[in-house]
Amino acid sequence: MAQPQNNDHQKLVIKPRHMDFPFGSLKNIKFFDDNIYKSAFMAGLSASFPAGETEFLNSVKNYRDQIKNPALLKQVKGFIGQEGHHSHQHALVNKELDRLGYKTKKVEDALQKVIDTRVSKLTHKFRLAHTVSAEHITAIMAEYLINNPQYMDGLETPFKDLFFWHAVEEVEHKSVCFDVYMEVIGDEKYLAKIMKLSVFLIQMRLAKHMFILVFNSKHWWNLKEFGRFVSWMFGKGGMWRSLRKPYKEFFEGSFHPWGNGGLELIEKWSKDYYRPEQNKASPEYAAAHSG
Ligand SMILES: [Fe+2]
Ligand SMILES: [Fe+2]
């Protein structure tokens, strides 16, 4: 792992987009392809964001006053703003998920307990390295989703829009925590070790959160749907398999989050996935929500 040849990527302006999705229109507890496991997997991700992303912010804030690079400091501010908005929008949709029959509070409480009793007691170095690792995994998932929109076929619209929006901002700020770590700590060997641990922990947590939600719904037993979930996630062309290559790149000597580009995905989102009615700052939003 190393810094890129130049810091051009730090010229990218990172700013939260103020979205407001019409979540009230979600209809079905199996809102993803009529499959309880696929739906609960996405609901579990959503339920974990408010507590998880707050920990990411805190782990970066611990080092904020040691960052000397003004361009990076500006991006840190944007990163904090974006993650704050993600947590806010996910907190809103989590209420809707509860209305459909999920118990998202159980996931949030379980994660918060881990953060309060274990993570917050760990060193600042560990917490930042874990955030860098989680941000890399989030970014490669986000890139996969934007490049493979068919992966979310069958997902109800406001929830799908939420995930595309979240994904584009994860791409946008994908290098921020990495650059902070390299500037204030720079211990690449340690980071590689924490990444291996983090990918294991994150997979365990994602599975745990999905099963908490499924077992607390009335639909927990459905072998056919479970089989479809497994092939969606782990089968040929499934997300997990496709993430192996970009995951491994993290350990290459020349790795940097922008090493393989990604700016084109921000444009793709604006062109293919964004509609002004999703954004409070746009006149179209005001028109669509007036009266
Ligand atoms: Fe986020
Ligand atoms: Fe992020």
PDB file of C-alpha atoms and ligand atoms in Angstrom:
ATOM      1  CA  MET A   1       0.000   0.000   0.000  1.00  0.00           C
ATOM      2  CA  ALA A   2       1.231   3.438  -0.771  1.00  0.00           C
ATOM      3  CA  GLN A   3       0.157   6.959  -1.505  1.00  0.00           C
ATOM      4  CA  PRO A   4      -0.579   7.632  -5.191  1.00  0.00           C
ATOM      5  CA  GLN A   5       1.893   9.612  -7.308  1.00  0.00           C
ATOM      6  CA  ASN A   6      -0.011  12.835  -6.717  1.00  0.00           C
ATOM      7  CA  ASN A   7      -2.859  14.054  -4.560  1.00  0.00           C
ATOM      8  CA  ASP A   8      -5.160  15.080  -7.412  1.00  0.00           C
ATOM      9  CA  HIS A   9      -7.958  12.962  -5.978  1.00  0.00           C
ATOM     10  CA  GLN A  10      -7.999  15.281  -2.960  1.00  0.00           C
ATOM     11  CA  LYS A  11      -9.283  18.065  -5.219  1.00  0.00           C
ATOM     12  CA  LEU A  12     -12.580  16.192  -5.436  1.00  0.00           C
ATOM     13  CA  VAL A  13     -15.221  18.174  -3.565  1.00  0.00           C
ATOM     14  CA  ILE A  14     -17.023  15.903  -1.113  1.00  0.00           C
ATOM     15  CA  LYS A  15     -20.382  17.263  -0.060  1.00  0.00           C
ATOM     16  CA  PRO A  16     -23.482  15.568   1.329  1.00  0.00           C
ATOM     17  CA  ARG A  17     -26.495  15.531  -0.985  1.00  0.00           C
ATOM     18  CA  HIS A  18     -29.633  16.289   0.990  1.00  0.00           C
ATOM     19  CA  MET A  19     -31.960  13.531  -0.074  1.00  0.00           C
ATOM     20  CA  ASP A  20     -35.408  12.698   1.211  1.00  0.00           C
ATOM     21  CA  PHE A  21     -36.809   9.428  -0.053  1.00  0.00           C
ATOM     22  CA  PRO A  22     -40.513   8.551   0.042  1.00  0.00           C
ATOM     23  CA  PHE A  23     -40.069   5.518   2.301  1.00  0.00           C
ATOM     24  CA  GLY A  24     -43.747   5.515   3.301  1.00  0.00           C
ATOM     25  CA  SER A  25     -44.422   3.715   0.034  1.00  0.00           C
ATOM     26  CA  LEU A  26     -42.626   0.485   1.062  1.00  0.00           C
ATOM     27  CA  LYS A  27     -45.268  -2.209   0.973  1.00  0.00           C
ATOM     28  CA  ASN A  28     -44.046  -5.626   1.855  1.00  0.00           C
ATOM     29  CA  ILE A  29     -41.795  -7.183   4.535  1.00  0.00           C
ATOM     30  CA  LYS A  30     -40.330  -9.171   1.619  1.00  0.00           C
ATOM     31  CA  PHE A  31     -39.617  -5.938  -0.250  1.00  0.00           C
ATOM     32  CA  PHE A  32     -36.705  -7.474  -2.140  1.00  0.00           C
ATOM     33  CA  ASP A  33     -37.726  -9.993  -4.761  1.00  0.00           C
ATOM     34  CA  ASP A  34     -40.365 -11.446  -2.428  1.00  0.00           C
ATOM     35  CA  ASN A  35     -37.484 -13.052  -0.513  1.00  0.00           C
ATOM     36  CA  ILE A  36     -37.249 -12.708   3.273  1.00  0.00           C
ATOM     37  CA  TYR A  37     -33.490 -13.355   3.424  1.00  0.00           C
ATOM     38  CA  LYS A  38     -32.560 -10.882   0.678  1.00  0.00           C
ATOM     39  CA  SER A  39     -34.872  -8.318   2.268  1.00  0.00           C
ATOM     40  CA  ALA A  40     -33.504  -8.954   5.762  1.00  0.00           C
ATOM     41  CA  PHE A  41     -29.918  -8.749   4.495  1.00  0.00           C
ATOM     42  CA  MET A  42     -30.570  -5.238   3.149  1.00  0.00           C
ATOM     43  CA  ALA A  43     -32.603  -4.331   6.240  1.00  0.00           C
ATOM     44  CA  GLY A  44     -29.732  -5.587   8.427  1.00  0.00           C
ATOM     45  CA  LEU A  45     -27.265  -3.392   6.561  1.00  0.00           C
ATOM     46  CA  SER A  46     -29.572  -0.431   6.997  1.00  0.00           C
ATOM     47  CA  ALA A  47     -30.114  -1.158  10.693  1.00  0.00           C
ATOM     48  CA  SER A  48     -26.365  -1.261  11.312  1.00  0.00           C
ATOM     49  CA  PHE A  49     -25.520   2.051   9.631  1.00  0.00           C
ATOM     50  CA  PRO A  50     -26.485   4.641  12.291  1.00  0.00           C
ATOM     51  CA  ALA A  51     -24.347   3.037  15.024  1.00  0.00           C
ATOM     52  CA  GLY A  52     -21.637   1.726  12.674  1.00  0.00           C
ATOM     53  CA  GLU A  53     -21.082   4.953  10.776  1.00  0.00           C
ATOM     54  CA  THR A  54     -20.995   6.959  14.016  1.00  0.00           C
ATOM     55  CA  GLU A  55     -18.105   4.767  15.136  1.00  0.00           C
ATOM     56  CA  PHE A  56     -16.354   5.407  11.779  1.00  0.00           C
ATOM     57  CA  LEU A  57     -16.691   9.165  12.326  1.00  0.00           C
ATOM     58  CA  ASN A  58     -15.437   8.971  15.882  1.00  0.00           C
ATOM     59  CA  SER A  59     -12.397   6.918  14.900  1.00  0.00           C
ATOM     60  CA  VAL A  60     -11.405   9.626  12.377  1.00  0.00           C
ATOM     61  CA  LYS A  61     -12.232  12.522  14.714  1.00  0.00           C
ATOM     62  CA  ASN A  62      -9.695  11.091  17.212  1.00  0.00           C
ATOM     63  CA  TYR A  63      -6.964  12.072  14.731  1.00  0.00           C
ATOM     64  CA  ARG A  64      -8.485  15.164  13.163  1.00  0.00           C
ATOM     65  CA  ASP A  65      -6.141  17.661  14.847  1.00  0.00           C
ATOM     66  CA  GLN A  66      -3.075  15.744  13.618  1.00  0.00           C
ATOM     67  CA  ILE A  67      -4.005  16.150   9.929  1.00  0.00           C
ATOM     68  CA  LYS A  68      -1.822  18.820   8.328  1.00  0.00           C
ATOM     69  CA  ASN A  69      -2.906  18.521   4.674  1.00  0.00           C
ATOM     70  CA  PRO A  70      -5.601  21.224   4.170  1.00  0.00           C
ATOM     71  CA  ALA A  71      -7.147  19.480   1.126  1.00  0.00           C
ATOM     72  CA  LEU A  72      -7.530  16.285   3.128  1.00  0.00           C
ATOM     73  CA  LEU A  73      -8.981  18.187   6.092  1.00  0.00           C
ATOM     74  CA  LYS A  74     -11.611  19.596   3.752  1.00  0.00           C
ATOM     75  CA  GLN A  75     -12.431  16.080   2.528  1.00  0.00           C
ATOM     76  CA  VAL A  76     -12.675  14.844   6.126  1.00  0.00           C
ATOM     77  CA  LYS A  77     -15.325  17.496   6.732  1.00  0.00           C
ATOM     78  CA  GLY A  78     -17.223  16.262   3.650  1.00  0.00           C
ATOM     79  CA  PHE A  79     -16.851  12.633   4.759  1.00  0.00           C
ATOM     80  CA  ILE A  80     -18.299  13.493   8.192  1.00  0.00           C
ATOM     81  CA  GLY A  81     -21.198  15.333   6.539  1.00  0.00           C
ATOM     82  CA  GLN A  82     -21.950  12.466   4.151  1.00  0.00           C
ATOM     83  CA  GLU A  83     -21.847   9.745   6.812  1.00  0.00           C
ATOM     84  CA  GLY A  84     -24.036  11.901   9.070  1.00  0.00           C
ATOM     85  CA  HIS A  85     -26.673  12.114   6.331  1.00  0.00           C
ATOM     86  CA  HIS A  86     -26.433   8.402   5.609  1.00  0.00           C
ATOM     87  CA  SER A  87     -27.141   7.633   9.258  1.00  0.00           C
ATOM     88  CA  HIS A  88     -30.056  10.077   9.244  1.00  0.00           C
ATOM     89  CA  GLN A  89     -31.707   8.608   6.129  1.00  0.00           C
ATOM     90  CA  HIS A  90     -31.157   5.052   7.342  1.00  0.00           C
ATOM     91  CA  ALA A  91     -32.645   5.912  10.758  1.00  0.00           C
ATOM     92  CA  LEU A  92     -35.749   7.099   8.865  1.00  0.00           C
ATOM     93  CA  VAL A  93     -36.020   3.980   6.722  1.00  0.00           C
ATOM     94  CA  ASN A  94     -35.388   1.770   9.751  1.00  0.00           C
ATOM     95  CA  LYS A  95     -38.648   3.085  11.232  1.00  0.00           C
ATOM     96  CA  GLU A  96     -40.393   2.062   8.017  1.00  0.00           C
ATOM     97  CA  LEU A  97     -38.778  -1.369   8.178  1.00  0.00           C
ATOM     98  CA  ASP A  98     -40.190  -1.744  11.693  1.00  0.00           C
ATOM     99  CA  ARG A  99     -43.612  -0.792  10.352  1.00  0.00           C
ATOM    100  CA  LEU A 100     -43.281  -3.663   7.850  1.00  0.00           C
ATOM    101  CA  GLY A 101     -42.534  -6.087  10.702  1.00  0.00           C
ATOM    102  CA  TYR A 102     -38.768  -5.999  11.291  1.00  0.00           C
ATOM    103  CA  LYS A 103     -37.188  -5.327  14.660  1.00  0.00           C
ATOM    104  CA  THR A 104     -34.280  -3.152  13.559  1.00  0.00           C
ATOM    105  CA  LYS A 105     -33.746  -1.888  17.120  1.00  0.00           C
ATOM    106  CA  LYS A 106     -32.495  -5.359  18.054  1.00  0.00           C
ATOM    107  CA  VAL A 107     -29.706  -5.055  15.456  1.00  0.00           C
ATOM    108  CA  GLU A 108     -28.896  -1.500  16.459  1.00  0.00           C
ATOM    109  CA  ASP A 109     -28.760  -2.414  20.152  1.00  0.00           C
ATOM    110  CA  ALA A 110     -26.565  -5.480  19.497  1.00  0.00           C
ATOM    111  CA  LEU A 111     -24.090  -3.420  17.465  1.00  0.00           C
ATOM    112  CA  GLN A 112     -24.120  -0.504  19.910  1.00  0.00           C
ATOM    113  CA  LYS A 113     -23.335  -2.918  22.723  1.00  0.00           C
ATOM    114  CA  VAL A 114     -20.287  -4.258  20.836  1.00  0.00           C
ATOM    115  CA  ILE A 115     -19.112  -0.679  20.187  1.00  0.00           C
ATOM    116  CA  ASP A 116     -19.643   0.488  23.780  1.00  0.00           C
ATOM    117  CA  THR A 117     -18.242  -2.541  25.573  1.00  0.00           C
ATOM    118  CA  ARG A 118     -15.430  -3.552  23.204  1.00  0.00           C
ATOM    119  CA  VAL A 119     -14.598  -1.244  20.297  1.00  0.00           C
ATOM    120  CA  SER A 120     -14.502   2.008  22.292  1.00  0.00           C
ATOM    121  CA  LYS A 121     -11.952   0.429  24.668  1.00  0.00           C
ATOM    122  CA  LEU A 122      -9.524  -0.402  21.837  1.00  0.00           C
ATOM    123  CA  THR A 123      -6.653   1.840  20.752  1.00  0.00           C
ATOM    124  CA  HIS A 124      -7.264   4.802  18.444  1.00  0.00           C
ATOM    125  CA  LYS A 125      -4.894   3.137  15.975  1.00  0.00           C
ATOM    126  CA  PHE A 126      -6.971  -0.039  15.849  1.00  0.00           C
ATOM    127  CA  ARG A 127     -10.234   1.869  15.483  1.00  0.00           C
ATOM    128  CA  LEU A 128      -8.927   3.937  12.568  1.00  0.00           C
ATOM    129  CA  ALA A 129      -7.411   0.884  10.854  1.00  0.00           C
ATOM    130  CA  HIS A 130     -10.742  -0.932  11.250  1.00  0.00           C
ATOM    131  CA  THR A 131     -12.575   2.053   9.740  1.00  0.00           C
ATOM    132  CA  VAL A 132     -10.161   2.149   6.781  1.00  0.00           C
ATOM    133  CA  SER A 133     -10.823  -1.567   6.240  1.00  0.00           C
ATOM    134  CA  ALA A 134     -14.601  -1.199   6.541  1.00  0.00           C
ATOM    135  CA  GLU A 135     -14.541   1.776   4.175  1.00  0.00           C
ATOM    136  CA  HIS A 136     -12.648  -0.258   1.587  1.00  0.00           C
ATOM    137  CA  ILE A 137     -15.170  -3.102   1.823  1.00  0.00           C
ATOM    138  CA  THR A 138     -18.052  -0.609   1.651  1.00  0.00           C
ATOM    139  CA  ALA A 139     -16.496   1.127  -1.366  1.00  0.00           C
ATOM    140  CA  ILE A 140     -15.973  -2.073  -3.366  1.00  0.00           C
ATOM    141  CA  MET A 141     -19.552  -3.146  -2.580  1.00  0.00           C
ATOM    142  CA  ALA A 142     -20.747   0.309  -3.670  1.00  0.00           C
ATOM    143  CA  GLU A 143     -18.784   0.122  -6.926  1.00  0.00           C
ATOM    144  CA  TYR A 144     -20.168  -3.329  -7.582  1.00  0.00           C
ATOM    145  CA  LEU A 145     -23.769  -2.122  -7.079  1.00  0.00           C
ATOM    146  CA  ILE A 146     -23.390   0.905  -9.341  1.00  0.00           C
ATOM    147  CA  ASN A 147     -21.753  -1.211 -12.039  1.00  0.00           C
ATOM    148  CA  ASN A 148     -24.278  -4.056 -11.672  1.00  0.00           C
ATOM    149  CA  PRO A 149     -27.672  -2.469 -11.052  1.00  0.00           C
ATOM    150  CA  GLN A 150     -29.340  -5.755 -12.037  1.00  0.00           C
ATOM    151  CA  TYR A 151     -28.102  -7.085  -8.683  1.00  0.00           C
ATOM    152  CA  MET A 152     -30.854  -5.034  -7.048  1.00  0.00           C
ATOM    153  CA  ASP A 153     -33.612  -6.032  -9.486  1.00  0.00           C
ATOM    154  CA  GLY A 154     -36.770  -6.682  -7.545  1.00  0.00           C
ATOM    155  CA  LEU A 155     -35.928  -4.276  -4.719  1.00  0.00           C
ATOM    156  CA  GLU A 156     -38.683  -1.723  -4.000  1.00  0.00           C
ATOM    157  CA  THR A 157     -37.878   1.713  -5.406  1.00  0.00           C
ATOM    158  CA  PRO A 158     -37.291   4.077  -2.482  1.00  0.00           C
ATOM    159  CA  PHE A 159     -35.038   1.524  -0.791  1.00  0.00           C
ATOM    160  CA  LYS A 160     -33.126   0.904  -4.006  1.00  0.00           C
ATOM    161  CA  ASP A 161     -32.674   4.658  -4.538  1.00  0.00           C
ATOM    162  CA  LEU A 162     -31.402   4.957  -0.974  1.00  0.00           C
ATOM    163  CA  PHE A 163     -28.756   2.313  -1.590  1.00  0.00           C
ATOM    164  CA  PHE A 164     -27.624   3.820  -4.914  1.00  0.00           C
ATOM    165  CA  TRP A 165     -27.281   7.239  -3.270  1.00  0.00           C
ATOM    166  CA  HIS A 166     -25.408   5.768  -0.315  1.00  0.00           C
ATOM    167  CA  ALA A 167     -23.205   3.843  -2.740  1.00  0.00           C
ATOM    168  CA  VAL A 168     -22.191   6.880  -4.810  1.00  0.00           C
ATOM    169  CA  GLU A 169     -21.155   8.833  -1.722  1.00  0.00           C
ATOM    170  CA  GLU A 170     -19.162   5.834  -0.456  1.00  0.00           C
ATOM    171  CA  VAL A 171     -17.293   5.889  -3.780  1.00  0.00           C
ATOM    172  CA  GLU A 172     -16.778   9.632  -3.509  1.00  0.00           C
ATOM    173  CA  HIS A 173     -15.163   9.515  -0.073  1.00  0.00           C
ATOM    174  CA  LYS A 174     -13.487   6.110  -0.473  1.00  0.00           C
ATOM    175  CA  SER A 175      -9.946   7.435  -0.013  1.00  0.00           C
ATOM    176  CA  VAL A 176     -10.524   9.809   2.904  1.00  0.00           C
ATOM    177  CA  CYS A 177      -9.951   7.439   5.848  1.00  0.00           C
ATOM    178  CA  PHE A 178      -7.132   5.690   3.975  1.00  0.00           C
ATOM    179  CA  ASP A 179      -5.343   9.018   3.360  1.00  0.00           C
ATOM    180  CA  VAL A 180      -5.864  10.044   6.999  1.00  0.00           C
ATOM    181  CA  TYR A 181      -4.360   6.757   8.177  1.00  0.00           C
ATOM    182  CA  MET A 182      -1.379   7.152   5.831  1.00  0.00           C
ATOM    183  CA  GLU A 183      -0.755  10.702   6.999  1.00  0.00           C
ATOM    184  CA  VAL A 184      -1.090  10.239  10.752  1.00  0.00           C
ATOM    185  CA  ILE A 185      -0.084   6.579  11.246  1.00  0.00           C
ATOM    186  CA  GLY A 186       1.306   5.081   8.027  1.00  0.00           C
ATOM    187  CA  ASP A 187       1.885   1.593   9.457  1.00  0.00           C
ATOM    188  CA  GLU A 188       0.994  -0.496   6.372  1.00  0.00           C
ATOM    189  CA  LYS A 189       1.748  -3.901   7.892  1.00  0.00           C
ATOM    190  CA  TYR A 190      -0.584  -3.241  10.794  1.00  0.00           C
ATOM    191  CA  LEU A 191      -3.324  -2.047   8.430  1.00  0.00           C
ATOM    192  CA  ALA A 192      -3.047  -5.235   6.346  1.00  0.00           C
ATOM    193  CA  LYS A 193      -3.429  -7.331   9.508  1.00  0.00           C
ATOM    194  CA  ILE A 194      -6.471  -5.391  10.683  1.00  0.00           C
ATOM    195  CA  MET A 195      -8.036  -5.701   7.226  1.00  0.00           C
ATOM    196  CA  LYS A 196      -7.879  -9.501   7.436  1.00  0.00           C
ATOM    197  CA  LEU A 197      -9.510  -9.424  10.847  1.00  0.00           C
ATOM    198  CA  SER A 198     -12.081  -6.823   9.778  1.00  0.00           C
ATOM    199  CA  VAL A 199     -13.287  -8.723   6.731  1.00  0.00           C
ATOM    200  CA  PHE A 200     -13.955 -11.728   8.936  1.00  0.00           C
ATOM    201  CA  LEU A 201     -15.743  -9.661  11.597  1.00  0.00           C
ATOM    202  CA  ILE A 202     -17.813  -7.774   9.035  1.00  0.00           C
ATOM    203  CA  GLN A 203     -19.011 -10.994   7.359  1.00  0.00           C
ATOM    204  CA  MET A 204     -19.965 -12.438  10.760  1.00  0.00           C
ATOM    205  CA  ARG A 205     -21.831  -9.266  11.661  1.00  0.00           C
ATOM    206  CA  LEU A 206     -23.707  -9.066   8.359  1.00  0.00           C
ATOM    207  CA  ALA A 207     -24.875 -12.660   8.775  1.00  0.00           C
ATOM    208  CA  LYS A 208     -25.776 -12.118  12.433  1.00  0.00           C
ATOM    209  CA  HIS A 209     -27.824  -8.996  11.645  1.00  0.00           C
ATOM    210  CA  MET A 210     -29.680 -10.733   8.845  1.00  0.00           C
ATOM    211  CA  PHE A 211     -30.573 -13.690  11.062  1.00  0.00           C
ATOM    212  CA  ILE A 212     -31.628 -11.465  13.987  1.00  0.00           C
ATOM    213  CA  LEU A 213     -34.130  -9.813  11.645  1.00  0.00           C
ATOM    214  CA  VAL A 214     -35.291 -13.017   9.973  1.00  0.00           C
ATOM    215  CA  PHE A 215     -35.774 -14.921  13.239  1.00  0.00           C
ATOM    216  CA  ASN A 216     -37.736 -12.030  14.687  1.00  0.00           C
ATOM    217  CA  SER A 217     -40.114 -11.994  11.739  1.00  0.00           C
ATOM    218  CA  LYS A 218     -42.935 -14.427  11.084  1.00  0.00           C
ATOM    219  CA  HIS A 219     -41.251 -15.709   7.961  1.00  0.00           C
ATOM    220  CA  TRP A 220     -38.060 -17.239   9.251  1.00  0.00           C
ATOM    221  CA  TRP A 221     -38.377 -20.685   7.670  1.00  0.00           C
ATOM    222  CA  ASN A 222     -38.335 -20.857   3.885  1.00  0.00           C
ATOM    223  CA  LEU A 223     -35.771 -23.162   2.303  1.00  0.00           C
ATOM    224  CA  LYS A 224     -36.574 -22.159  -1.250  1.00  0.00           C
ATOM    225  CA  GLU A 225     -36.048 -18.484  -0.507  1.00  0.00           C
ATOM    226  CA  PHE A 226     -32.883 -19.286   1.424  1.00  0.00           C
ATOM    227  CA  GLY A 227     -31.485 -21.163  -1.592  1.00  0.00           C
ATOM    228  CA  ARG A 228     -32.213 -18.185  -3.808  1.00  0.00           C
ATOM    229  CA  PHE A 229     -30.504 -15.892  -1.295  1.00  0.00           C
ATOM    230  CA  VAL A 230     -27.379 -18.074  -1.229  1.00  0.00           C
ATOM    231  CA  SER A 231     -26.987 -18.103  -4.987  1.00  0.00           C
ATOM    232  CA  TRP A 232     -27.681 -14.336  -5.176  1.00  0.00           C
ATOM    233  CA  MET A 233     -24.938 -13.685  -2.662  1.00  0.00           C
ATOM    234  CA  PHE A 234     -22.362 -16.440  -3.234  1.00  0.00           C
ATOM    235  CA  GLY A 235     -23.194 -17.954  -6.617  1.00  0.00           C
ATOM    236  CA  LYS A 236     -21.618 -17.267  -9.973  1.00  0.00           C
ATOM    237  CA  GLY A 237     -21.944 -13.546 -10.644  1.00  0.00           C
ATOM    238  CA  GLY A 238     -23.014 -13.043  -7.000  1.00  0.00           C
ATOM    239  CA  MET A 239     -21.625 -10.093  -5.108  1.00  0.00           C
ATOM    240  CA  TRP A 240     -19.361 -11.948  -2.704  1.00  0.00           C
ATOM    241  CA  ARG A 241     -17.461 -13.759  -5.424  1.00  0.00           C
ATOM    242  CA  SER A 242     -17.092 -10.584  -7.466  1.00  0.00           C
ATOM    243  CA  LEU A 243     -15.606  -8.722  -4.519  1.00  0.00           C
ATOM    244  CA  ARG A 244     -12.674 -11.106  -4.092  1.00  0.00           C
ATOM    245  CA  LYS A 245     -10.461  -9.398  -6.665  1.00  0.00           C
ATOM    246  CA  PRO A 246     -10.940  -5.785  -5.501  1.00  0.00           C
ATOM    247  CA  TYR A 247     -10.582  -7.004  -1.903  1.00  0.00           C
ATOM    248  CA  LYS A 248      -7.223  -8.607  -2.638  1.00  0.00           C
ATOM    249  CA  GLU A 249      -5.944  -5.464  -4.353  1.00  0.00           C
ATOM    250  CA  PHE A 250      -5.844  -3.832  -0.944  1.00  0.00           C
ATOM    251  CA  PHE A 251      -2.738  -5.898  -0.130  1.00  0.00           C
ATOM    252  CA  GLU A 252      -0.791  -4.932  -3.244  1.00  0.00           C
ATOM    253  CA  GLY A 253       2.212  -2.649  -2.763  1.00  0.00           C
ATOM    254  CA  SER A 254       0.881   0.120  -4.978  1.00  0.00           C
ATOM    255  CA  PHE A 255      -2.685   0.083  -3.696  1.00  0.00           C
ATOM    256  CA  HIS A 256      -4.635   3.286  -3.354  1.00  0.00           C
ATOM    257  CA  PRO A 257      -8.471   3.502  -3.327  1.00  0.00           C
ATOM    258  CA  TRP A 258      -8.445   5.619  -6.516  1.00  0.00           C
ATOM    259  CA  GLY A 259      -5.841   3.393  -8.185  1.00  0.00           C
ATOM    260  CA  ASN A 260      -8.461   1.837 -10.458  1.00  0.00           C
ATOM    261  CA  GLY A 261     -10.428   5.037 -10.967  1.00  0.00           C
ATOM    262  CA  GLY A 262     -14.075   5.360 -10.045  1.00  0.00           C
ATOM    263  CA  LEU A 263     -14.944   8.974 -10.887  1.00  0.00           C
ATOM    264  CA  GLU A 264     -16.988   7.679 -13.822  1.00  0.00           C
ATOM    265  CA  LEU A 265     -19.308   5.974 -11.328  1.00  0.00           C
ATOM    266  CA  ILE A 266     -20.239   9.342  -9.825  1.00  0.00           C
ATOM    267  CA  GLU A 267     -21.276  10.499 -13.285  1.00  0.00           C
ATOM    268  CA  LYS A 268     -23.109   7.243 -13.921  1.00  0.00           C
ATOM    269  CA  TRP A 269     -25.115   7.742 -10.729  1.00  0.00           C
ATOM    270  CA  SER A 270     -26.085  11.315 -11.713  1.00  0.00           C
ATOM    271  CA  LYS A 271     -27.113  10.130 -15.137  1.00  0.00           C
ATOM    272  CA  ASP A 272     -28.773   6.791 -14.454  1.00  0.00           C
ATOM    273  CA  TYR A 273     -29.959   6.683 -10.846  1.00  0.00           C
ATOM    274  CA  TYR A 274     -30.569  10.203  -9.631  1.00  0.00           C
ATOM    275  CA  ARG A 275     -33.938  11.898  -9.941  1.00  0.00           C
ATOM    276  CA  PRO A 276     -34.366  15.474  -8.671  1.00  0.00           C
ATOM    277  CA  GLU A 277     -37.452  14.427  -6.687  1.00  0.00           C
ATOM    278  CA  GLN A 278     -35.061  12.593  -4.333  1.00  0.00           C
ATOM    279  CA  ASN A 279     -33.159  15.747  -3.400  1.00  0.00           C
ATOM    280  CA  LYS A 280     -34.470  18.431  -1.059  1.00  0.00           C
ATOM    281  CA  ALA A 281     -32.111  21.019  -2.572  1.00  0.00           C
ATOM    282  CA  SER A 282     -33.616  20.768  -6.060  1.00  0.00           C
ATOM    283  CA  PRO A 283     -36.524  22.899  -7.344  1.00  0.00           C
ATOM    284  CA  GLU A 284     -38.129  19.703  -8.675  1.00  0.00           C
ATOM    285  CA  TYR A 285     -38.215  18.346  -5.136  1.00  0.00           C
ATOM    286  CA  ALA A 286     -40.009  21.469  -3.913  1.00  0.00           C
ATOM    287  CA  ALA A 287     -42.518  21.231  -6.766  1.00  0.00           C
ATOM    288  CA  ALA A 288     -43.140  17.541  -6.174  1.00  0.00           C
ATOM    289  CA  HIS A 289     -43.689  18.061  -2.424  1.00  0.00           C
ATOM    290  CA  SER A 290     -45.660  21.312  -2.431  1.00  0.00           C
ATOM    291  CA  GLY A 291     -49.313  21.452  -1.487  1.00  0.00           C
TER     292      GLY A 291
HETATM  293 FE    FE B   1     -22.057   5.749   4.604  1.00  0.00          FE
HETATM  294 FE    FE B   2     -18.219   5.649   4.213  1.00  0.00          FE
END
